Amino acid sequence: MRRTSVRQKTVVENVAIFDIAEEGKGVGRDGELVVFVEKAIPGDVADVEIYRKKKNFAEAKIIALKTASDLRTEPFCQHFGDCGGCKWQHLTYEAQLHYKQKALTDALERIAKIDVSSLLPILPSPETRFYRNKLEFTFSDRRWLTNAEISSGETFATDALGFHVPLYFDRILDIQKCHLQSDFSNDIRNAVRNFAIKNSISFYNLRNHEGALRNLIVRSSSTQELMVIVVFAYAEPNQVDSLMEFLKAGFPQITSLLYILNQKKNDTIFDQEVLTYHGRDFIYEEMHTDFTGIKTVRFQIGPKSFYQTNSQQATRLYEVARDFAGFKGDELVYDLYTGAGTIANFIAGKVKQVVGIEYVESAIEDAKVNSQINNITNTKFFAGDMREVLDASFMGQNGRPDVIITDPPRAGMHPDVVQRLMEISAEKIIYVSCNVATQARDLLVLKEKYEVTKIQPVDMFPHTQHVENVLLLQLKK
């Protein structure tokens, strides 16, 4: 390797990429210095420009690809490299699965310090494009121009409807076609953008908090039902009516057409009133099961409902959790972080009773409704902070669980909750996680009483570094 300085920027030649980091960047070395390289993959040899240097590592970008890795493939999206999503499109899907499994193995061994001999091969996603059932787009009057657009010399409109550019909260990349959700989503987004521009409906300014149009959310389901939510900020009533009527008339396939008036400083809608313009205020999602008497479980999905974004893989994920538990039919199960009760209702036909706990009250109401519409009578749901709800009094009223299923958010379980699981000492814990690092952290405590006997990663998010992981923990004898 040779190092040169160009315009006070450090260029390192012939950097060999040998691994991928957790955030999806390629890993190489400049002597003893670890270099994380954007859009680089193992097997690449490249000249790189270092743009950020710390004591123990540096960050760089490729300025000349000398040798392309055999693992490279042509990205299929015109926005690849500018959009913050799908960072692994240039990596073959087989290689993506390999490096996800490798990263998961490394985290469990390095952080949790457990034996991973029970690790099963990762379950690939049946679909690697158009697999998401939900996307949220942002309006902005500060469109991000790509390098290609800038160098073209053309003049571009400043309004954009798309995704946030990495590291810039107020800049939005205008998206023409996204390969994550069905083409219906693309048609809706492009039609809304064009209508708004044509009718002079202003796009939101994220710095000054001005403008009429703020967000667009599109949800779809395996039942072919569609939900569209338009989030307005400072819009005139006639602007709201004209856009919503345009959507109603132009897209009759929309099952649930909703809107929100959000003038807060942040984009969260959980504390906002959702108004129904046309149709229902929910759509239906279905999961097929093999339970006697319940072949399909149906879920009502509202604008604020949590549901796994890859519908096909969600079924496989829950099948893994169910099969790991090995239910006999007489178990009392606690389902922690139950959300809308998807896992609870999915397994209800196989156990004696399921008790679900969730912090978000609206989600608990969804869970109860989902039991009702499936005629499931052996579930109970409670809302509250897991640290406060899951105490001795709660167990006294609801019984000591034989099996605990826990599916926490990315931050993992609070230490108090982990300690409570140690005290409860259920025979089995099924730990579902979207962040193996926090899952491994929690295992450091749980492994004192539990043995990890099965590990099953499930790829829910093709072309990203993210992966779901399911563990079976059995109480040591």
XYZ file of N, CA and C in Angstrom, residues 51-214:
492
model
N -11.743 10.197 5.069
C -12.416 11.470 5.352
C -12.641 11.701 6.850
N -12.392 10.685 7.648
C -12.512 10.854 9.102
C -11.538 9.885 9.764
N -10.731 10.412 10.684
C -9.744 9.565 11.336
C -9.805 9.746 12.842
N -9.901 8.619 13.535
C -9.878 8.591 14.993
C -8.603 7.887 15.449
N -8.477 7.729 16.746
C -7.259 7.120 17.296
C -7.084 5.679 16.823
N -8.187 4.921 16.839
C -8.075 3.492 16.568
C -8.651 3.059 15.229
N -9.282 3.965 14.493
C -9.880 3.581 13.220
C -10.052 4.811 12.340
N -10.335 4.554 11.075
C -10.610 5.632 10.126
C -11.799 5.226 9.264
N -12.454 6.229 8.670
C -13.551 5.996 7.744
C -13.146 6.548 6.385
N -13.496 5.809 5.335
C -13.026 6.180 4.006
C -14.062 5.831 2.946
N -13.818 6.343 1.738
C -14.648 6.008 0.586
C -13.752 5.587 -0.565
N -14.288 4.781 -1.455
C -13.519 4.290 -2.601
C -13.371 5.404 -3.631
N -12.136 5.595 -4.099
C -11.933 6.527 -5.209
C -11.503 5.782 -6.472
N -11.025 4.545 -6.304
C -10.676 3.719 -7.466
C -10.733 2.253 -7.048
N -11.590 1.493 -7.698
C -11.703 0.066 -7.412
C -10.711 -0.676 -8.304
N -9.640 -1.191 -7.700
C -8.586 -1.851 -8.460
C -8.970 -3.286 -8.825
N -9.496 -4.011 -7.851
C -9.940 -5.391 -8.075
C -11.329 -5.550 -7.462
N -12.281 -5.949 -8.287
C -13.655 -6.134 -7.798
C -13.817 -7.537 -7.226
N -14.444 -7.618 -6.082
C -14.693 -8.906 -5.430
C -15.636 -9.765 -6.272
N -15.437 -11.086 -6.187
C -16.358 -12.023 -6.844
C -17.744 -11.983 -6.208
N -17.830 -11.381 -5.017
C -19.120 -11.293 -4.316
C -19.942 -10.094 -4.769
N -19.374 -9.272 -5.635
C -20.091 -8.090 -6.108
C -21.176 -8.461 -7.118
N -22.255 -7.672 -7.113
C -23.299 -7.788 -8.120
C -23.790 -6.392 -8.438
N -24.451 -6.246 -9.563
C -24.906 -4.925 -9.998
C -26.126 -4.491 -9.184
N -26.078 -3.344 -8.504
C -27.254 -2.854 -7.761
C -28.422 -2.628 -8.724
N -29.613 -2.970 -8.292
C -30.786 -2.881 -9.163
C -31.559 -1.578 -8.997
N -31.201 -0.763 -8.014
C -31.963 0.454 -7.733
C -31.190 1.684 -8.198
N -31.891 2.598 -8.859
C -31.250 3.819 -9.354
C -30.793 4.729 -8.222
N -31.331 4.529 -7.026
C -30.992 5.384 -5.887
C -29.910 4.786 -5.000
N -29.389 3.607 -5.362
C -28.378 2.962 -4.531
C -27.164 3.880 -4.369
N -26.693 3.982 -3.152
C -25.536 4.809 -2.862
C -25.893 6.192 -2.372
N -27.059 6.674 -2.750
C -27.534 7.974 -2.268
C -28.573 7.796 -1.159
N -29.424 6.795 -1.319
C -30.450 6.489 -0.312
C -29.796 5.789 0.875
N -30.352 5.972 2.048
C -29.775 5.366 3.247
C -30.130 3.910 3.440
N -31.067 3.376 2.654
C -31.476 1.983 2.821
C -30.758 1.056 1.850
N -30.991 -0.247 2.013
C -30.497 -1.270 1.068
C -29.005 -1.123 0.775
N -28.184 -0.987 1.805
C -26.754 -0.716 1.623
C -25.973 -1.899 1.070
N -26.612 -3.077 1.030
C -25.900 -4.262 0.544
C -26.370 -4.723 -0.832
N -26.975 -3.849 -1.598
C -27.446 -4.253 -2.924
C -26.323 -4.710 -3.829
N -25.104 -4.233 -3.587
C -23.974 -4.591 -4.440
C -23.317 -5.899 -4.011
N -23.916 -6.572 -3.026
C -23.407 -7.838 -2.503
C -24.406 -8.937 -2.857
N -23.943 -10.056 -3.421
C -24.873 -11.135 -3.778
C -25.678 -11.562 -2.554
N -26.889 -12.049 -2.782
C -27.742 -12.389 -1.633
C -27.137 -13.538 -0.822
N -26.508 -14.483 -1.498
C -25.866 -15.585 -0.777
C -24.774 -15.050 0.150
N -24.021 -14.064 -0.327
C -22.971 -13.464 0.504
C -23.571 -12.660 1.648
N -24.687 -11.983 1.400
C -25.366 -11.255 2.474
C -25.715 -12.201 3.622
N -26.282 -13.350 3.276
C -26.666 -14.323 4.306
C -25.438 -14.821 5.070
N -24.357 -15.058 4.340
C -23.125 -15.529 4.987
C -22.619 -14.517 6.010
N -22.573 -13.256 5.638
C -22.014 -12.249 6.542
C -22.970 -11.883 7.672
N -24.257 -12.046 7.448
C -25.194 -11.860 8.561
C -24.992 -12.959 9.602
N -24.869 -14.191 9.120
C -24.654 -15.299 10.046
C -23.311 -15.149 10.764
N -22.296 -14.696 10.051
C -20.988 -14.481 10.652
C -21.041 -13.409 11.734
N -21.709 -12.286 11.443
C -21.814 -11.196 12.414
C -22.575 -11.649 13.653
N -23.620 -12.430 13.442
C -24.408 -12.943 14.563
C -23.563 -13.879 15.427
N -22.830 -14.761 14.771
C -21.950 -15.689 15.493
C -20.911 -14.926 16.310
N -20.294 -13.929 15.682
C -19.264 -13.146 16.356
C -19.821 -12.451 17.599
N -21.025 -11.880 17.484
C -21.620 -11.157 18.613
C -21.938 -12.101 19.772
N -22.493 -13.260 19.463
C -22.845 -14.206 20.526
C -21.591 -14.750 21.223
N -20.549 -14.980 20.452
C -19.310 -15.502 21.056
C -18.559 -14.404 21.809
N -18.489 -13.212 21.216
C -17.677 -12.137 21.798
C -18.367 -11.466 22.977
N -19.672 -11.194 22.853
C -20.386 -10.458 23.906
C -20.969 -11.411 24.949
N -21.732 -12.415 24.480
C -22.388 -13.334 25.420
C -21.451 -14.437 25.889
N -20.408 -14.696 25.105
C -19.434 -15.740 25.441
C -20.121 -17.093 25.647
N -20.929 -17.465 24.638
C -21.635 -18.745 24.709
C -21.175 -19.663 23.588
N -21.452 -20.937 23.747
C -21.179 -21.934 22.716
C -22.254 -21.791 21.633
N -21.848 -21.634 20.379
C -22.804 -21.431 19.288
C -22.923 -22.674 18.403
N -22.588 -23.825 18.940
C -22.675 -25.055 18.145
C -24.110 -25.403 17.776
N -25.085 -24.818 18.480
C -26.496 -25.076 18.180
C -27.057 -24.105 17.144
N -26.185 -23.285 16.542
C -26.624 -22.301 15.551
C -27.033 -22.993 14.258
N -28.253 -22.712 13.812
C -28.785 -23.267 12.575
C -28.541 -22.298 11.424
N -28.529 -22.794 10.186
C -28.332 -21.888 9.029
C -29.449 -20.855 8.959
N -29.085 -19.645 8.581
C -30.045 -18.555 8.493
C -31.148 -18.890 7.488
N -32.387 -18.515 7.815
C -33.511 -18.733 6.911
C -33.606 -17.545 5.952
N -33.392 -17.779 4.654
C -33.444 -16.668 3.696
C -34.871 -16.179 3.481
N -34.997 -14.949 3.049
C -36.312 -14.388 2.738
C -36.779 -14.924 1.387
N -38.028 -15.380 1.279
C -38.535 -15.868 -0.015
C -38.481 -14.798 -1.097
N -38.678 -13.561 -0.700
C -38.598 -12.441 -1.634
C -37.505 -11.489 -1.164
N -36.697 -11.025 -2.084
C -35.638 -10.077 -1.733
C -35.932 -8.676 -2.258
N -37.003 -8.539 -3.020
C -37.468 -7.224 -3.468
C -38.964 -7.124 -3.197
N -39.433 -5.914 -2.995
C -40.861 -5.657 -2.767
C -41.408 -6.505 -1.607
N -40.596 -6.653 -0.572
C -40.996 -7.525 0.534
C -41.610 -6.772 1.713
N -41.498 -5.457 1.743
C -41.995 -4.694 2.889
C -43.489 -4.395 2.752
N -44.167 -4.380 3.899
C -45.595 -4.038 3.902
C -45.845 -2.620 4.415
N -44.792 -1.885 4.732
C -44.953 -0.516 5.216
C -43.739 0.327 4.842
N -44.019 1.533 4.335
C -42.970 2.517 4.098
C -43.492 3.894 4.485
N -42.592 4.710 4.987
C -42.931 6.094 5.336
C -42.018 7.034 4.565
N -42.634 7.961 3.859
C -41.904 8.937 3.054
C -42.057 10.325 3.675
N -41.083 11.159 3.430
C -41.069 12.508 3.994
C -41.080 13.559 2.887
N -41.910 14.592 3.081
C -41.926 15.750 2.184
C -40.880 16.756 2.665
N -40.217 17.409 1.729
C -39.279 18.456 2.102
C -39.120 19.450 0.960
N -38.941 20.723 1.320
C -38.652 21.736 0.303
C -37.141 21.931 0.154
N -36.356 21.031 0.763
C -34.889 21.064 0.655
C -34.413 19.726 0.084
N -34.638 19.566 -1.194
C -34.273 18.325 -1.871
C -32.760 18.141 -1.898
N -32.345 16.906 -1.662
C -30.930 16.560 -1.754
C -30.587 16.269 -3.213
N -29.592 16.960 -3.743
C -29.143 16.709 -5.099
C -27.965 15.746 -5.079
N -28.032 14.726 -5.900
C -26.940 13.759 -5.982
C -25.767 14.366 -6.746
N -24.604 13.732 -6.650
C -23.430 14.213 -7.384
C -23.682 14.238 -8.885
N -24.407 13.215 -9.362
C -24.724 13.153 -10.794
C -25.619 14.312 -11.206
N -26.585 14.663 -10.370
C -27.470 15.780 -10.687
C -26.715 17.107 -10.674
N -25.832 17.268 -9.702
C -25.059 18.508 -9.614
C -24.146 18.669 -10.827
N -23.463 17.594 -11.198
C -22.524 17.665 -12.320
C -23.221 17.795 -13.667
N -24.535 17.488 -13.732
C -25.259 17.581 -15.000
C -25.458 19.018 -15.457
N -25.418 19.951 -14.495
C -25.620 21.349 -14.841
C -27.079 21.736 -14.996
N -27.972 20.768 -14.844
C -29.395 21.051 -14.977
C -29.931 21.725 -13.714
N -31.115 22.312 -13.858
C -31.804 22.920 -12.715
C -32.905 21.974 -12.242
N -32.960 21.715 -10.954
C -33.942 20.779 -10.399
C -34.847 21.498 -9.406
N -36.094 21.022 -9.335
C -37.028 21.571 -8.355
C -36.516 21.270 -6.951
N -36.856 22.124 -6.008
C -36.355 21.951 -4.640
C -37.242 21.040 -3.797
N -38.448 20.726 -4.275
C -39.359 19.873 -3.509
C -39.009 18.399 -3.713
N -39.123 17.630 -2.638
C -38.813 16.202 -2.708
C -39.782 15.418 -1.838
N -40.049 14.183 -2.258
C -40.831 13.240 -1.463
C -40.084 11.913 -1.506
N -39.535 11.526 -0.376
C -38.738 10.304 -0.361
C -38.187 10.004 1.009
N -36.880 9.677 1.055
C -36.242 9.237 2.295
C -35.180 10.236 2.753
N -34.926 10.233 4.055
C -33.874 11.066 4.622
C -32.508 10.614 4.116
N -31.668 11.580 3.799
C -30.286 11.290 3.428
C -29.506 11.023 4.716
N -28.672 9.989 4.755
C -27.918 9.685 5.981
C -27.154 10.904 6.494
N -27.265 11.157 7.780
C -26.566 12.218 8.516
C -27.158 13.607 8.307
N -28.201 13.737 7.479
C -28.817 15.043 7.255
C -30.313 14.946 7.566
N -30.713 15.462 8.733
C -32.109 15.292 9.156
C -33.072 16.095 8.284
N -32.590 17.176 7.664
C -33.475 18.072 6.933
C -33.374 17.931 5.426
N -32.613 16.961 4.940
C -32.470 16.780 3.497
C -33.111 15.455 3.068
N -33.920 15.536 2.020
C -34.670 14.378 1.553
C -34.280 14.055 0.119
N -33.990 12.786 -0.119
C -33.707 12.310 -1.465
C -35.025 12.017 -2.170
N -35.255 12.634 -3.299
C -36.488 12.418 -4.050
C -36.453 11.027 -4.683
N -37.424 10.195 -4.336
C -37.431 8.800 -4.780
C -38.393 8.621 -5.948
N -37.878 8.084 -7.048
C -38.722 7.800 -8.209
C -39.267 6.375 -8.161
N -38.412 5.424 -7.802
C -38.854 4.026 -7.699
C -38.112 3.352 -6.564
N -38.868 2.814 -5.622
C -38.295 2.062 -4.505
C -38.648 0.594 -4.687
N -37.654 -0.268 -4.482
C -37.847 -1.706 -4.693
C -38.195 -2.449 -3.403
N -38.560 -1.707 -2.359
C -38.884 -2.349 -1.087
C -40.357 -2.717 -0.975
N -41.235 -1.911 -1.555
C -42.675 -2.137 -1.467
C -43.240 -2.233 -2.877
N -44.440 -2.765 -3.000
C -45.037 -2.993 -4.315
C -45.122 -1.712 -5.136
N -45.309 -1.879 -6.431
C -45.380 -0.725 -7.321
C -46.553 0.194 -6.998
N -47.563 -0.334 -6.320
C -48.656 0.529 -5.875
C -48.102 1.673 -5.028
N -47.150 1.360 -4.172
C -46.543 2.374 -3.314
C -45.836 3.435 -4.156
N -45.118 2.997 -5.193
C -44.450 3.946 -6.080
C -45.460 4.819 -6.821
N -46.534 4.199 -7.293
C -47.558 4.951 -8.019
C -48.192 6.017 -7.132
N -48.509 5.644 -5.904
C -49.120 6.585 -4.961
C -48.173 7.752 -4.675
N -46.934 7.433 -4.331
C -45.977 8.481 -3.963
C -45.758 9.461 -5.110
N -45.538 8.938 -6.311
C -45.268 9.816 -7.447
C -46.483 10.647 -7.818
N -47.679 10.054 -7.689
C -48.898 10.793 -7.999
C -49.135 11.917 -6.998
N -48.890 11.638 -5.723
C -49.072 12.657 -4.685
C -48.091 13.806 -4.884
N -46.826 13.469 -5.160
C -45.829 14.514 -5.386
C -46.248 15.420 -6.549
N -46.625 14.796 -7.675
C -46.976 15.570 -8.865
C -48.215 16.433 -8.635
N -49.199 15.869 -7.935
C -50.425 16.627 -7.652
C -50.119 17.837 -6.777
N -49.296 17.611 -5.757
C -48.974 18.703 -4.832
C -48.225 19.829 -5.541
N -47.261 19.475 -6.377
C -46.499 20.497 -7.099
C -47.392 21.248 -8.077
N -48.217 20.489 -8.799
C -49.109 21.102 -9.785
C -50.093 22.064 -9.132
N -50.533 21.744 -7.903
C -51.540 22.559 -7.223
C -50.947 23.464 -6.145
N -49.643 23.630 -6.173
C -48.944 24.568 -5.280
C -49.224 24.305 -3.800
N -49.239 23.023 -3.429
C -49.348 22.660 -2.016
C -47.923 22.521 -1.486
N -47.568 23.330 -0.524
C -46.173 23.430 -0.097
C -45.689 22.181 0.630
N -44.387 21.894 0.451
C -43.724 20.788 1.131
C -43.108 21.319 2.422
N -42.988 20.437 3.397
C -42.559 20.824 4.743
C -41.096 21.244 4.772
N -40.808 22.261 5.586
C -39.431 22.657 5.855
C -39.071 22.164 7.256
N -38.135 21.219 7.322
C -37.824 20.542 8.578
C -37.051 21.415 9.556
N -36.464 22.486 9.079
C -35.755 23.405 9.976
C -36.689 24.464 10.548
N -37.486 25.064 9.685
C -38.358 26.163 10.111
C -39.746 25.706 10.540
N -40.050 24.420 10.313
C -41.365 23.853 10.650
C -42.477 24.657 9.982
N -42.377 24.715 8.659
C -43.375 25.393 7.838
C -43.749 24.472 6.687
N -44.945 24.664 6.161
C -45.358 23.902 4.989
C -46.570 23.046 5.252
N -47.224 22.633 4.172
C -48.498 21.919 4.282
C -48.341 20.404 4.403
N -47.471 19.827 3.583
C -47.360 18.371 3.512
C -46.136 17.881 4.266
N -46.327 16.886 5.129
C -45.252 16.449 6.020
C -44.791 15.015 5.758
